[in-house]
């Protein structure tokens, strides 16, 4: 069916298709939900959205719920989980075509999942991919200017996110038994014996757009904040969760929620916010803090997110998904907490994406790397139909403005594997090699919709072994 629709889409003239595109997307979402018998009605659905931290937060929620004894499914940028098996996302898309999302949710139901975590993007929302998903919890991680060229401007981007929260208002109530399994209530009397899942919004209270996302209707509103006086800023019916005492070093991240200390294995102060998304979900579901703490402290790492590559080398290699300026800045803030950093070289491999995605960030990325790293290697990332050499030049321009000199401490290497190999060859004992932009993505997207099989982590291990 999907192949037939793809062929029809190709046959219809572009101008005509664009005019009727909203109807096309809406119909496909309705039809896929119908075909798979509305699986979201049989699951407690947690949607996670925001500019950054969606994937990490989604994974943390997954592991926290699993540790608490629940069976959980997941669709995210990094991976999928149908409640029985977990595998890497090789689709180069977060919210995959409508049939995929409904199909994997049906598999979650078949596999006995109680919860489904759906990482929900603004692009997916604009294409109505959220429309026939009955959400119960929405988690807002934070918002800042990104994906602007895709949406036209920041206000449109924010409103696209807002459509998801508006959608929650129309999502039907669900009822669960004492094992948190969704049960169909056949009449009003039976509903008394069941627990109703309250529609809940969980929001980063330290984000400047918090009021906008709290303005949407829900039965429960959770706000987490580092501000001890946050309660003064919100209505009395909003539940406030304070956290603080954030400390981070090369061993991991620690923070405090109330009187409970969390000592995690993940790096980076920014991950405290991601952890709080999971903590808040756990509290909203009424999981004990001991179980929440145990589940989150057991997380050893997340694929492609500040992932250390160990292949017997005497220097540090980190692969990270960071592809936009704020995320790269956060990565360097994390490195600032490593002892003796001044005595170690930083070698940064990066690029930027094509396909009309935020061209303005390219020199900004180069400038950040140029200011922070000792060596900058600009290489190919995901050019799509754009000229990869132009993208590389635009990123390198930022590094040059930061003082880097071509073929001295700045290298433009088109082939990504050769770029990584160059970085490895420059590294000496104790140095740090950063490889950013793709994380655990399983392909490089090039012209004419083609995908080249790829994994930064596997290629990096091979490059280290070739030293």
CSV table of C-alpha atoms in Angstrom, one decimal, residues 69-394:
chain,number,residue,atom,x,y,z
A,69,UNK,CA,8.4,-3.2,36.1
A,70,UNK,CA,6.4,-1.9,33.1
A,71,UNK,CA,6.6,-3.1,29.5
A,72,UNK,CA,7.3,-0.1,27.2
A,73,UNK,CA,7.6,0.7,23.5
A,74,UNK,CA,9.6,3.5,22.0
A,75,UNK,CA,9.9,5.4,18.7
A,76,UNK,CA,12.7,8.0,18.6
A,77,UNK,CA,15.5,9.5,16.5
A,78,UNK,CA,18.0,7.0,17.9
A,79,UNK,CA,16.1,3.7,18.2
A,80,UNK,CA,12.9,1.8,18.2
A,81,UNK,CA,11.5,-0.7,20.8
A,82,UNK,CA,8.3,-2.7,20.3
A,83,UNK,CA,8.4,-4.2,23.8
A,84,UNK,CA,10.1,-7.3,22.7
A,85,UNK,CA,13.2,-6.1,20.8
A,86,UNK,CA,15.2,-2.8,20.5
A,87,UNK,CA,17.0,-1.7,17.3
A,88,UNK,CA,18.6,1.3,15.8
A,89,UNK,CA,16.6,3.8,13.8
A,90,UNK,CA,18.0,3.4,10.3
A,91,UNK,CA,15.3,5.6,8.6
A,92,UNK,CA,17.0,9.0,9.0
A,93,UNK,CA,13.7,10.3,10.4
A,94,UNK,CA,12.2,10.6,13.8
A,95,UNK,CA,8.4,10.3,13.1
A,96,UNK,CA,8.5,7.7,10.3
A,97,UNK,CA,5.8,7.5,7.7
A,98,UNK,CA,2.4,7.2,9.2
A,99,UNK,CA,2.0,3.5,8.5
A,100,UNK,CA,5.2,2.8,10.4
A,101,UNK,CA,4.2,4.6,13.6
A,102,UNK,CA,0.7,2.9,13.7
A,103,UNK,CA,2.3,-0.5,12.8
A,104,UNK,CA,4.9,-0.4,15.6
A,105,UNK,CA,2.3,0.7,18.1
A,106,UNK,CA,0.1,-2.2,17.1
A,107,UNK,CA,3.2,-4.5,17.7
A,108,UNK,CA,3.6,-2.8,21.2
A,109,UNK,CA,0.0,-3.8,22.0
A,110,UNK,CA,0.6,-7.4,20.7
A,111,UNK,CA,3.7,-7.6,22.8
A,112,UNK,CA,1.9,-6.6,26.0
A,113,UNK,CA,3.2,-3.0,26.4
A,114,UNK,CA,1.5,-0.7,28.9
A,115,UNK,CA,3.3,2.4,27.7
A,116,UNK,CA,4.3,3.9,24.4
A,117,UNK,CA,6.8,6.7,24.2
A,118,UNK,CA,6.6,8.7,21.0
A,119,UNK,CA,9.3,11.3,20.2
A,120,UNK,CA,7.2,13.9,18.4
A,121,UNK,CA,8.7,16.5,16.1
A,122,UNK,CA,7.4,19.7,14.6
A,123,UNK,CA,7.8,18.4,11.1
A,124,UNK,CA,5.7,15.3,12.1
A,125,UNK,CA,3.1,17.6,13.6
A,126,UNK,CA,2.8,19.8,10.5
A,127,UNK,CA,2.2,16.6,8.5
A,128,UNK,CA,-0.5,15.5,11.0
A,129,UNK,CA,1.4,12.5,12.1
A,130,UNK,CA,0.3,13.2,15.7
A,131,UNK,CA,-3.4,13.5,14.8
A,132,UNK,CA,-4.5,9.9,15.2
A,133,UNK,CA,-2.4,9.2,18.2
A,134,UNK,CA,-4.3,9.4,21.5
A,135,UNK,CA,-1.7,11.0,23.8
A,136,UNK,CA,-1.9,10.9,27.6
A,137,UNK,CA,1.3,12.7,28.7
A,138,UNK,CA,3.1,15.4,26.9
A,139,UNK,CA,6.7,16.4,27.9
A,140,UNK,CA,8.1,19.7,26.7
A,141,UNK,CA,11.9,19.8,27.0
A,142,UNK,CA,12.5,23.4,25.9
A,143,UNK,CA,12.5,25.6,22.8
A,144,UNK,CA,14.9,27.8,21.0
A,145,UNK,CA,15.3,28.9,17.4
A,146,UNK,CA,16.0,25.9,15.2
A,147,UNK,CA,14.5,24.4,12.1
A,148,UNK,CA,13.4,28.0,11.2
A,149,UNK,CA,13.8,27.7,7.5
A,150,UNK,CA,11.6,24.7,7.4
A,151,UNK,CA,8.8,26.5,9.2
A,152,UNK,CA,9.3,30.0,7.9
A,153,UNK,CA,10.0,31.7,11.2
A,154,UNK,CA,10.3,30.9,14.9
A,155,UNK,CA,6.7,31.8,15.7
A,156,UNK,CA,5.5,29.2,13.2
A,157,UNK,CA,7.9,26.7,14.8
A,158,UNK,CA,6.5,27.4,18.3
A,159,UNK,CA,2.9,27.2,17.0
A,160,UNK,CA,3.7,23.8,15.4
A,161,UNK,CA,4.7,22.5,18.7
A,162,UNK,CA,1.6,24.1,20.2
A,163,UNK,CA,-0.6,22.1,17.9
A,164,UNK,CA,0.5,18.9,19.7
A,165,UNK,CA,-0.7,20.4,23.1
A,166,UNK,CA,-3.9,21.6,21.5
A,167,UNK,CA,-4.4,18.1,20.2
A,168,UNK,CA,-4.2,16.7,23.8
A,169,UNK,CA,-7.3,18.6,24.7
A,170,UNK,CA,-9.3,16.5,22.2
A,171,UNK,CA,-7.8,13.1,23.1
A,172,UNK,CA,-10.3,10.7,24.7
A,173,UNK,CA,-9.9,9.5,28.2
A,174,UNK,CA,-8.5,6.0,28.9
A,175,UNK,CA,-9.0,3.7,31.9
A,176,UNK,CA,-6.5,1.2,33.3
A,177,UNK,CA,-6.6,-1.6,35.8
A,178,UNK,CA,-4.3,-2.0,38.8
A,179,UNK,CA,-1.5,-3.2,36.5
A,180,UNK,CA,-1.7,0.0,34.3
A,181,UNK,CA,-3.1,-2.0,31.4
A,182,UNK,CA,-5.6,0.0,29.4
A,183,UNK,CA,-9.1,-1.5,29.8
A,184,UNK,CA,-12.2,-0.7,27.8
A,185,UNK,CA,-15.0,0.6,29.9
A,186,UNK,CA,-18.2,-0.6,28.4
A,187,UNK,CA,-20.5,1.6,30.5
A,188,UNK,CA,-20.5,4.3,33.1
A,189,UNK,CA,-20.8,2.0,36.0
A,190,UNK,CA,-17.7,0.0,35.1
A,191,UNK,CA,-15.6,3.2,34.9
A,192,UNK,CA,-16.0,3.6,38.7
A,193,UNK,CA,-13.9,0.5,39.2
A,194,UNK,CA,-11.2,1.6,36.9
A,195,UNK,CA,-8.5,4.2,37.1
A,196,UNK,CA,-8.8,7.1,34.7
A,197,UNK,CA,-5.5,8.2,33.1
A,198,UNK,CA,-5.4,12.0,33.6
A,199,UNK,CA,-4.2,14.0,30.6
A,200,UNK,CA,-0.9,15.5,31.8
A,201,UNK,CA,1.5,18.2,30.6
A,202,UNK,CA,5.1,18.2,31.9
A,203,UNK,CA,7.1,21.3,31.2
A,204,UNK,CA,10.6,22.7,31.6
A,205,UNK,CA,9.8,25.6,34.0
A,206,UNK,CA,13.2,27.3,33.2
A,207,UNK,CA,12.4,27.7,29.5
A,208,UNK,CA,11.3,31.2,28.5
A,209,UNK,CA,8.3,29.7,26.6
A,210,UNK,CA,6.9,27.8,29.6
A,211,UNK,CA,3.8,30.0,29.9
A,212,UNK,CA,2.8,29.3,26.3
A,213,UNK,CA,2.9,25.5,26.7
A,214,UNK,CA,1.2,25.7,30.1
A,215,UNK,CA,-1.6,27.7,28.6
A,216,UNK,CA,-3.1,24.6,27.0
A,217,UNK,CA,-5.7,22.6,28.8
A,218,UNK,CA,-4.9,19.5,30.7
A,219,UNK,CA,-6.0,17.8,33.9
A,220,UNK,CA,-2.6,17.8,35.5
A,221,UNK,CA,0.3,20.2,35.0
A,222,UNK,CA,3.8,19.4,36.2
A,223,UNK,CA,6.7,22.0,36.1
A,224,UNK,CA,10.2,21.2,37.0
A,225,UNK,CA,12.6,24.1,37.8
A,226,UNK,CA,16.0,25.0,39.3
A,227,UNK,CA,14.3,28.1,40.7
A,228,UNK,CA,13.4,27.5,44.4
A,229,UNK,CA,10.8,30.2,44.2
A,230,UNK,CA,9.2,28.8,41.0
A,231,UNK,CA,5.9,28.2,42.7
A,232,UNK,CA,5.4,32.0,42.8
A,233,UNK,CA,5.4,32.1,39.0
A,234,UNK,CA,2.7,29.5,38.4
A,235,UNK,CA,-0.9,28.8,39.4
A,236,UNK,CA,-1.7,26.9,42.5
A,237,UNK,CA,-3.0,23.9,40.6
A,238,UNK,CA,0.4,23.4,38.9
A,239,UNK,CA,2.7,20.8,40.6
A,240,UNK,CA,6.2,22.2,41.0
A,241,UNK,CA,9.2,19.9,41.2
A,242,UNK,CA,12.4,21.6,42.3
A,243,UNK,CA,15.9,20.2,41.5
A,244,UNK,CA,19.4,21.5,42.0
A,245,UNK,CA,22.9,20.8,43.5
A,246,UNK,CA,24.0,19.9,39.9
A,247,UNK,CA,27.6,18.7,39.8
A,248,UNK,CA,29.4,17.0,36.9
A,249,UNK,CA,32.8,15.6,36.2
A,250,UNK,CA,34.4,13.0,34.0
A,251,UNK,CA,32.7,10.2,36.0
A,252,UNK,CA,29.1,11.4,35.6
A,253,UNK,CA,26.4,13.8,36.7
A,254,UNK,CA,24.8,14.2,40.1
A,255,UNK,CA,21.8,16.4,41.1
A,256,UNK,CA,19.2,16.5,43.8
A,257,UNK,CA,15.4,16.3,43.7
A,258,UNK,CA,14.0,17.3,47.1
A,259,UNK,CA,16.0,15.3,49.6
A,260,UNK,CA,16.9,12.6,47.1
A,261,UNK,CA,20.4,12.5,45.5
A,262,UNK,CA,20.8,11.2,42.0
A,263,UNK,CA,24.3,10.0,41.0
A,264,UNK,CA,24.2,9.1,37.3
A,265,UNK,CA,26.7,7.7,34.9
A,266,UNK,CA,26.0,10.2,32.1
A,267,UNK,CA,28.1,13.2,31.3
A,268,UNK,CA,27.1,16.9,30.9
A,269,UNK,CA,25.3,19.3,33.2
A,270,UNK,CA,22.6,19.8,30.5
A,271,UNK,CA,21.5,16.2,31.0
A,272,UNK,CA,20.0,17.2,34.4
A,273,UNK,CA,17.1,18.6,32.4
A,274,UNK,CA,16.7,15.4,30.5
A,275,UNK,CA,16.7,13.4,33.7
A,276,UNK,CA,14.1,15.7,35.1
A,277,UNK,CA,11.8,14.9,32.2
A,278,UNK,CA,12.0,11.3,33.3
A,279,UNK,CA,11.7,12.0,37.0
A,280,UNK,CA,8.6,14.1,36.3
A,281,UNK,CA,6.9,11.4,34.3
A,282,UNK,CA,7.7,8.9,37.0
A,283,UNK,CA,6.1,11.2,39.7
A,284,UNK,CA,3.1,11.9,37.5
A,285,UNK,CA,2.5,8.1,37.1
A,286,UNK,CA,3.0,7.8,40.9
A,287,UNK,CA,6.1,5.6,40.8
A,288,UNK,CA,8.1,5.7,44.0
A,289,UNK,CA,11.2,7.9,44.0
A,290,UNK,CA,13.3,5.0,45.0
A,291,UNK,CA,12.3,3.2,41.8
A,292,UNK,CA,12.7,6.3,39.7
A,293,UNK,CA,16.2,6.8,41.1
A,294,UNK,CA,17.2,3.2,40.6
A,295,UNK,CA,16.1,3.2,37.0
A,296,UNK,CA,17.9,6.4,36.0
A,297,UNK,CA,21.1,5.6,37.9
A,298,UNK,CA,21.4,2.3,36.1
A,299,UNK,CA,21.6,4.0,32.6
A,300,UNK,CA,25.2,3.6,31.5
A,301,UNK,CA,24.9,5.5,28.2
A,302,UNK,CA,22.7,6.3,25.2
A,303,UNK,CA,23.7,5.4,21.7
A,304,UNK,CA,25.3,8.3,19.8
A,305,UNK,CA,24.8,10.7,22.7
A,306,UNK,CA,28.2,11.6,24.2
A,307,UNK,CA,29.2,8.0,23.5
A,308,UNK,CA,32.8,7.2,24.3
A,309,UNK,CA,34.4,4.9,21.7
A,310,UNK,CA,36.8,2.5,23.3
A,311,UNK,CA,39.1,0.6,21.0
A,312,UNK,CA,42.3,0.4,23.0
A,313,UNK,CA,43.5,3.9,22.2
A,314,UNK,CA,45.2,6.1,24.8
A,315,UNK,CA,43.1,9.2,24.0
A,316,UNK,CA,39.4,10.0,24.4
A,317,UNK,CA,37.0,9.7,21.4
A,318,UNK,CA,33.4,11.0,21.8
A,319,UNK,CA,30.7,10.6,19.2
A,320,UNK,CA,27.7,12.8,19.6
A,321,UNK,CA,24.5,13.7,17.7
A,322,UNK,CA,24.9,17.5,18.3
A,323,UNK,CA,24.2,19.1,15.0
A,324,UNK,CA,23.0,22.6,16.0
A,325,UNK,CA,24.9,25.4,17.9
A,326,UNK,CA,23.3,25.1,21.4
A,327,UNK,CA,24.0,21.4,21.5
A,328,UNK,CA,27.6,21.9,20.5
A,329,UNK,CA,28.1,24.6,23.1
A,330,UNK,CA,26.7,22.3,25.7
A,331,UNK,CA,29.2,19.6,24.6
A,332,UNK,CA,32.1,22.0,25.2
A,333,UNK,CA,30.7,23.1,28.6
A,334,UNK,CA,30.8,19.4,29.5
A,335,UNK,CA,34.5,19.2,28.4
A,336,UNK,CA,35.3,22.2,30.6
A,337,UNK,CA,34.7,20.0,33.7
A,338,UNK,CA,37.4,17.5,32.6
A,339,UNK,CA,40.6,18.0,34.8
A,340,UNK,CA,43.7,19.0,33.0
A,341,UNK,CA,41.9,20.1,29.8
A,342,UNK,CA,44.4,22.8,29.1
A,343,UNK,CA,47.1,20.2,28.7
A,344,UNK,CA,45.1,18.2,26.1
A,345,UNK,CA,44.4,18.9,22.5
A,346,UNK,CA,40.8,18.9,21.3
A,347,UNK,CA,40.3,17.8,17.7
A,348,UNK,CA,36.8,18.3,16.4
A,349,UNK,CA,35.2,16.6,13.3
A,350,UNK,CA,32.0,18.2,12.2
A,351,UNK,CA,29.9,19.3,9.2
A,352,UNK,CA,26.4,20.4,8.6
A,353,UNK,CA,23.3,19.2,6.8
A,354,UNK,CA,21.8,20.1,3.5
A,355,UNK,CA,18.2,19.8,2.2
A,356,UNK,CA,17.2,23.3,3.1
A,357,UNK,CA,17.9,22.8,6.8
A,358,UNK,CA,18.9,26.0,8.6
A,359,UNK,CA,21.7,27.2,6.4
A,360,UNK,CA,22.5,30.1,8.7
A,361,UNK,CA,23.9,27.7,11.4
A,362,UNK,CA,26.7,26.4,9.2
A,363,UNK,CA,29.3,29.2,9.9
A,364,UNK,CA,28.1,29.4,13.5
A,365,UNK,CA,29.0,25.8,14.0
A,366,UNK,CA,32.4,26.4,12.4
A,367,UNK,CA,33.0,29.4,14.7
A,368,UNK,CA,32.2,27.5,17.8
A,369,UNK,CA,34.6,24.7,16.9
A,370,UNK,CA,37.2,27.2,15.7
A,371,UNK,CA,37.1,29.0,19.1
A,372,UNK,CA,37.1,25.8,21.3
A,373,UNK,CA,39.1,23.2,19.5
A,374,UNK,CA,42.8,23.1,18.6
A,375,UNK,CA,42.1,21.3,15.3
A,376,UNK,CA,39.0,21.5,13.2
A,377,UNK,CA,38.2,19.1,10.5
A,378,UNK,CA,35.1,20.0,8.4
A,379,UNK,CA,33.6,17.1,6.5
A,380,UNK,CA,30.5,15.8,4.8
A,381,UNK,CA,27.4,15.1,6.9
A,382,UNK,CA,24.1,14.8,5.1
A,383,UNK,CA,24.1,17.0,1.9
A,384,UNK,CA,20.9,15.6,0.4
A,385,UNK,CA,20.6,17.4,-2.9
A,386,UNK,CA,22.9,20.3,-1.9
A,387,UNK,CA,26.5,20.6,-3.0
A,388,UNK,CA,28.5,19.1,-0.2
A,389,UNK,CA,31.6,21.2,-1.0
A,390,UNK,CA,29.6,24.4,-0.5
A,391,UNK,CA,28.3,23.2,2.9
A,392,UNK,CA,31.9,22.4,3.9
A,393,UNK,CA,33.1,25.8,2.8
A,394,UNK,CA,30.4,27.6,4.7
